Every structure is written in structure tokens, then in C-alpha cells.
Amino acid sequence: MKPIVKIISLGTLLSAVVPGYSQRPVTGPAAFVNPFIGTGAVNGGLSGNNYPGATVPFGMVQLSPDTREAPDWGTASGYDYNDKTIAGFSHTHLSGTGVAELFDLLVMPTTGAVTTVAGEPDKPGSGYRSAFSHQQETARPGYYQVKLLDYDINAELTATTHAGFHRYTYPRNSKGHVVIDLNHSLNKGSWSTRIIQSQIRVVNNHTIEGFRIITGWAKMRKVYFHIQFNKPVVRYQLVNDNTVYTGNKVVNGSNVRAVFDFDTQQGFTLLVKAGISPVSVENARQNLAQEITAWNFDKTADDAAALWNKELQKINIDGSEQQKQIFYTALYHTFLQPNTLSDVNGAYMASDYTQGKTKGTHYSTFSLWDTYRAAHPLYTLLQQTRTADFVNSMLNQYRSYGYLPVWQLWGQENYCMIGNHSIPVLVDAVMKGIPGVEVEKVYEAIKNSSLISHPNSPFQVWEQYGYMPENIQSQSVSITLEMAYDDWCVAQLAKKLGKTEDYNRFQRRSQYYEHLFNSATRFFQPKDEKGNWITPFDPYKYGSNGGNPFTEGNAWQYYWYVPHNMPHLVQLTGGDNAFVTKLDSFFTHSHTTGEKNDNASGFIGQYAHGNEPSHHVTYLYNYAGQPWKTQYYAAKVMNELYNTSSSGYAGNEDCGEMSAWYVFSALGFYPVNPASGIYVIGSPQLKRAAIQLGAGKTFEVRTRKQSDKDIYIQSATLNGKPYTRTWIKHSDVLAGGVLEFVMGEQPNTNWGTGVADRPINSSF
């Protein structure tokens, strides 16, 4: 359990010592965002795996420093707050994932003699890396700054959707350079990563362009770029492997770099604009021309900040300074992705490597095993137009690839994790009436994606046995539980559309979880293909991503995964009292067997907030008539497992999921079943939160409390009328109004305890 660590906002701390844009005051909710939260563990363990660099909401470009020559699992975003050197600034990054990838188009300003050979992986002082200090580093939404101490260069970064903008202030009497490195990537030892081909072409003394084709976690990604300098290049060298090509205007190869020299004897500021595209150099050129029309760095940074304030002000809150910083940073992290993958002209690279065209925006970076739980339900509330584009982007993969995304990155399927959790995202969007979604096309896609076998989803096995036998399909228990939920989602849309035969088929499949419930052990546990329980069975033993019945968890953590039929799970457990007793044990048993999975962190007993299978469990006491215990544990997680330090998250932030859990929970409710139209009430943290719904409508959550110790609901009203339900409909939120809670230090064991007050399976 991590203690709360109070830190000073680095943007405020550094404004007195760093000249330029960093001195400008930050206004609006963006003032409370600290991009350094979650960028590095304080005392070991996991921290968030976030990056601090410049980006705009849902942008293609994430221009951020990489503190490793070859980032890998432990530094998946490229940046670790505990590192002492920076290897360069690359234009694409993932936020909070457990796997490293992207890091495209590394740019690094240097002075003095410079090697054309990249440094040894993660060896300080090698290559063209530079030392830096957090005392001379700052970040805010859409802007990043650092002093490169080895070169005495002040580097500033900002971004638009498709372009990065650099400002480098060189010292006097220096030999100034800019290094471009197309070989910088995920560790070449992971995912068979290699550069297939790359190119740097000198167009003129102000312009270069090129591409790289790289394969790794995402297969055969194509990234094209167009770069402009505001000062003339006086000399340059193009390099492939260890061969230097002097005088060439183009270099091709699989280890391509370049060094560009500038006249910096008098000291000057160099501006660098870089547009990127997954389609072509021409599109990269067009992206840049449309989005950064002038050499005005400050205006571009101001525009980025304005875009962030537009998004962040969709929820206005009153609370403590610490609550505001954690809340708005969480909302910021939630809005970093999915990422734009289409160019300004609507072109994008499809999953079959052909060029597609969209009228809206085509998105990728769908970390669906994580984000279907809370991030996508938050988007249906706050990002309805983008949600339609997310759905249509997933349908684009279905059209070209044959089934919906499992984990899509840069337009390519990488099959990370289990289930097919595009399904609940699409069903949720349809059931909530998101405009711009083709309902019949969605149904075709979710039905066929539930029938066509693909890695970790052998549907012929599923229907033959009514569960996944472990000796046929590893991770069998987790897959059985998660696919049963996906099938429930298909059944609900089939029912809505009057497809009775399909409804019966998928509703039956949604109950397959029962076949792995062992009434003797009171756990879900694996069977073989003959229906025999596989022994020995240890509910504390962790699985990873194969070779074990459980995925990144154990039997205790997966016991609670029946979100579509919690009342039945209560019955299987033995009724209300038995269910509460087992939940109590879950939150108090600290016993372990062997090594934990690397993603298991943020423990309260067996509850592991650092990974997603546990995320809904704090809310389950409501289903057995003891909501005050939900209130206790929801508050405990918020107060103890989120903080304002670089170690601000209890685990990988996972593309906004860890943040979305906090945003919902601080508001006071959470989507236990993310496709049900139901939010389950917990312990609202904020004095006031106003959700801007559009069309002049607002939904407010207010709390009347005397202190931070007032975590228990004493009473509630909805639009002035007494409210005792421990859940609220999505449609009630969309209608606007005021949900007010009176809070206290002691549990009110009478509020919300009636059978009629318990959450229902679905409001649709």
C-alpha cells in the first residue's frame, strides 16, 4: 500500500528558474494537471508508466523525452522519473501500458563533438544522451521543457494532433547539431522488433523527410515524416549502420541516422516542426501545413492548452487542491487515447495495409481488456461524438480483418490479452443511443466476432464443451468468465433487435461460467476436456498470460467476474451472508503462494487495484445489502492508492483505465457492468462535481460533509427527492439534475439496504 505523497506542482516550482514559455500562468482545469504523476516509482514497484511530454487530446503525436536508448517492459512509456539522462525526444508514445512500443522519429539537439552512432542501451554517457535535473524540467498539458545539462540547451516541446513543435535554445560559442535517429525503438530483443526499411531525404537546407517501416509488438508499422527547420542547415551527415554518407541527399537502410549542423556561434533558438503520417510523406507534409502554419511556438502551445481546457472542463469540481490535482490529471490521462490514426484528409492505413478513407476520424490504440471497464463508459458520457468514431474505427477493422479488435495498435491487431472486449464497447454505445452508429452493422460485427475463432478465442471449443478446457486452451478460467460476459452483451443487442434465436444462443453461452464453479471449493477453477477438475488447485496461485488457468491474477481475484449476473453469483456463493463473508475475506487475506504476477500491485488483502480484474470488486457489497462496506473500500482505494507523486498509481495506468476508475469513483459511482446502463454508488469524494452534458444540461453530484473522514452515506436525494437505491441509471444522469449525499464518519446501516435498493443487471 503506497502512502499519499504531497509534491509541489513542478510547473510552479520551476517557473522562477527556467525562462520563456514555462513562466506563463496556467489557467482553467489544466492548471491542476501534473503530467509527472505516474512517471516513476518512489520505492520500487509499479507507478503508472506514464510519459510527461506534449500532446493534445486523442492526438496522433505524443512528443516526449525517452530516458532509455531501448525502452522495454519496465519503461513502456519511454520515460522513468528515476532516470538521470535523456536519450532524445520521440514523437509517439503509449500511456501507461505494460508493453513498450512506438518511440518513432527520435530528435536530439546537441553541441560540441557528436557521435553518429547511437549509445549502448541504457548506458549513461553513451551516444548522444544528456544528463538532466528535475529542478530544470517542467510539464503541463500540451507543453514540456527540460534543460539538457551536457549541452546547455533548453529544450521545449509542444504538439498538435499530427505534428510536433520543438524549440531549442543553444548557448553562445557552441557547435550546434540536431540528431535524427530512425533506429530508436523498443528493445530489439522484444517481440522480434526490427527496422524493415527506413529513409532520410534532404529536400533543401530547411527541410528533410522520410519514413520508417518497423515491426514489433504491432506488426509492420509505417511512419512517414516531414520536418522543417527555421534556420538553414550548414552541414549534414547521413548514416546507415557505421557508414557515413557525406554529400548524399538520401540514405536508406535499417539503421539510419543523421546529424544536421547549424551556425550557433552567437547562440540562437532553433525551431523544428515535424508532421507525421501512417500513410505517406505527402500526407505528413499536408498534416504539418494545415496544423502549424507559422513559426510561432508559443501560440501552438497556447492552442494545445486551450484544447485541453475545452476537454477537462467537461467536469467542473470543487475539492481540495490534492483532489483537484489527482482528478484532473486522471481525466487528462483518460483523454490521451485512443489515438488519431487518420490524416487531415481522412486517409488512414487499414488493418490489411491498404489505404482507407473516413469522413470522421479514424482511431487506434484500443487497449480494450483494460478500457472497456471504465474508460469507454466514461467516453459515452463525456465524448459522444468521439465514441461514434471509436465504434466506426473498430468496425473498419472488422471490415478489413474479419473480426473486431482485441488490442489494436497503430491500426494493427496484436492479440494482447483475452476475450473480445470491443463487444461490450459497441453494445454499450448502441444501447445508450450514441448518434452516428450503424446498429445493424454493429450487430453483424459483434455476432461474427463471437463465432470466428482467433487467438485465445477458439469458439468451436467454447460451444462444444460449454467452457474452456485448460488442456486445450490456456488461461481457461479467465477466458471462460470474460467470454461469458461478452456473450451476454451480444444477447442484449440481439434481444433489442428482435433476433430471438441469436438471443437464446448467446444468453445460453453467457451462463457457461457456471460450468467452472466448484461447489466444493467455492471457486471457479479449471477442468480438462473430460470435465474433470484439474488438481492440485490453489486459489492464491497467480497466472500471467499463458500456462495457467488465470490471466494476470488468481482464483480469488477472478471469483467476482460475473458482472452481468451478480445476483446469481451471490446465490452460488451461498446467499447474502456468505457473499459478504467471502468479500470480507478477499479484502483481508494477505496469504500468497509463490511469485505474484508482475501486474499484481496495490494490494488490500487479495484485492489488487494495480490490475483491472479487481477494479469492480469494491462495489459488490451493494449486491448483498451492505453498501457501507463498498463505501469504506472505495474511499480507501482513492485515499491510499492514488497520490500526486511520480508514483501516483498503484499499477500500470493502462491507457486511461486506472484514471477512469478514479474519475468515476470520485464522482461517487462506477459501471460494474459497463454495458448495463447502470452505475453502482460508492463513496463520493468531492464537495461538488458538475458534469457538462451538452445542450445546456448539467448533472451535479454534491456532498454535505464535515471532514475527509466522512466517507459513509447517511442519506441521499435525487432532484430533491429521497433516494435510497445503491445505483443510478445512465439515463438519469443524462437527463440532468442534482444527486446530493449527506456524508458521515460512521456507517448508516439502514441506507440502501433494502432488496429493492440493490443494483439490477441492466436498465435497457
mmCIF file of N, CA and C in Angstrom, residues 9 29 31 66 75 123 133 147 176 191 198 206 289 292 295 325 367 390 399 414 558 579 587 594 686 691 761:
data_model
loop_
_atom_site.group_PDB
_atom_site.id
_atom_site.type_symbol
_atom_site.label_atom_id
_atom_site.label_comp_id
_atom_site.label_asym_id
_atom_site.label_seq_id
_atom_site.Cartn_x
_atom_site.Cartn_y
_atom_site.Cartn_z
ATOM 1 N N SER A 9 3.615 21.237 -7.425
ATOM 2 C CA SER A 9 3.484 21.215 -8.871
ATOM 3 C C SER A 9 4.789 21.666 -9.502
ATOM 4 N N PRO A 29 -8.914 24.240 -15.682
ATOM 5 C CA PRO A 29 -8.606 22.955 -15.039
ATOM 6 C C PRO A 29 -7.239 22.410 -15.427
ATOM 7 N N ALA A 31 -4.587 23.811 -15.129
ATOM 8 C CA ALA A 31 -3.650 24.247 -14.095
ATOM 9 C C ALA A 31 -3.439 23.177 -13.030
ATOM 10 N N ASP A 66 12.607 10.376 -24.042
ATOM 11 C CA ASP A 66 12.900 8.979 -23.732
ATOM 12 C C ASP A 66 14.171 8.947 -22.893
ATOM 13 N N THR A 75 9.804 0.392 -18.666
ATOM 14 C CA THR A 75 9.677 1.813 -19.015
ATOM 15 C C THR A 75 8.909 1.909 -20.326
ATOM 16 N N LYS A 123 23.028 2.893 -21.188
ATOM 17 C CA LYS A 123 24.301 3.176 -20.529
ATOM 18 C C LYS A 123 24.500 4.686 -20.470
ATOM 19 N N SER A 133 18.050 17.421 -14.889
ATOM 20 C CA SER A 133 17.628 17.521 -13.495
ATOM 21 C C SER A 133 16.157 17.889 -13.457
ATOM 22 N N LYS A 147 16.125 21.248 -19.381
ATOM 23 C CA LYS A 147 17.480 21.725 -19.678
ATOM 24 C C LYS A 147 18.371 20.507 -19.876
ATOM 25 N N GLY A 176 26.359 23.690 -32.787
ATOM 26 C CA GLY A 176 25.028 23.149 -32.579
ATOM 27 C C GLY A 176 24.635 22.117 -33.619
ATOM 28 N N TRP A 191 9.605 -8.910 -28.829
ATOM 29 C CA TRP A 191 8.624 -9.016 -29.906
ATOM 30 C C TRP A 191 9.277 -9.055 -31.295
ATOM 31 N N SER A 198 14.030 2.099 -43.745
ATOM 32 C CA SER A 198 13.840 3.490 -43.359
ATOM 33 C C SER A 198 14.616 4.387 -44.305
ATOM 34 N N HIS A 206 16.463 23.611 -45.366
ATOM 35 C CA HIS A 206 15.498 23.823 -44.275
ATOM 36 C C HIS A 206 14.568 22.623 -44.066
ATOM 37 N N ALA A 289 1.371 21.271 -42.712
ATOM 38 C CA ALA A 289 0.987 22.544 -43.330
ATOM 39 C C ALA A 289 -0.347 23.038 -42.797
ATOM 40 N N ILE A 292 0.295 23.579 -38.297
ATOM 41 C CA ILE A 292 1.244 24.575 -37.788
ATOM 42 C C ILE A 292 1.613 25.488 -38.949
ATOM 43 N N TRP A 295 5.754 30.046 -37.613
ATOM 44 C CA TRP A 295 6.841 29.686 -36.699
ATOM 45 C C TRP A 295 6.591 30.309 -35.324
ATOM 46 N N GLN A 325 -5.830 17.996 -8.220
ATOM 47 C CA GLN A 325 -4.668 17.571 -8.994
ATOM 48 C C GLN A 325 -4.788 16.113 -9.439
ATOM 49 N N SER A 367 -6.763 -0.457 -26.096
ATOM 50 C CA SER A 367 -6.323 -1.385 -25.048
ATOM 51 C C SER A 367 -7.557 -1.954 -24.362
ATOM 52 N N PHE A 390 -14.919 6.014 -32.415
ATOM 53 C CA PHE A 390 -14.251 4.817 -31.886
ATOM 54 C C PHE A 390 -14.943 3.558 -32.419
ATOM 55 N N ARG A 399 -14.243 -4.909 -41.044
ATOM 56 C CA ARG A 399 -14.415 -4.996 -42.495
ATOM 57 C C ARG A 399 -13.164 -5.528 -43.188
ATOM 58 N N ASN A 414 -2.659 -6.902 -32.235
ATOM 59 C CA ASN A 414 -1.548 -7.621 -31.610
ATOM 60 C C ASN A 414 -2.014 -8.745 -30.680
ATOM 61 N N TYR A 558 -10.435 -13.495 -9.671
ATOM 62 C CA TYR A 558 -11.385 -13.768 -10.751
ATOM 63 C C TYR A 558 -12.720 -14.319 -10.250
ATOM 64 N N PHE A 579 -21.829 -14.364 0.822
ATOM 65 C CA PHE A 579 -21.190 -13.482 -0.157
ATOM 66 C C PHE A 579 -20.408 -12.383 0.549
ATOM 67 N N PHE A 587 -10.770 -9.020 1.027
ATOM 68 C CA PHE A 587 -10.106 -7.755 1.342
ATOM 69 C C PHE A 587 -9.175 -7.850 2.558
ATOM 70 N N GLY A 594 3.887 -18.542 -3.863
ATOM 71 C CA GLY A 594 4.846 -18.314 -4.937
ATOM 72 C C GLY A 594 4.910 -16.856 -5.335
ATOM 73 N N LEU A 686 -15.894 14.328 -3.686
ATOM 74 C CA LEU A 686 -15.759 15.747 -3.966
ATOM 75 C C LEU A 686 -16.904 16.555 -3.354
ATOM 76 N N ILE A 691 -21.107 17.642 -14.191
ATOM 77 C CA ILE A 691 -20.814 17.032 -15.487
ATOM 78 C C ILE A 691 -21.561 17.806 -16.557
ATOM 79 N N ASN A 761 -29.408 -5.938 -13.159
ATOM 80 C CA ASN A 761 -28.473 -6.384 -14.197
ATOM 81 C C ASN A 761 -28.360 -5.402 -15.350
#
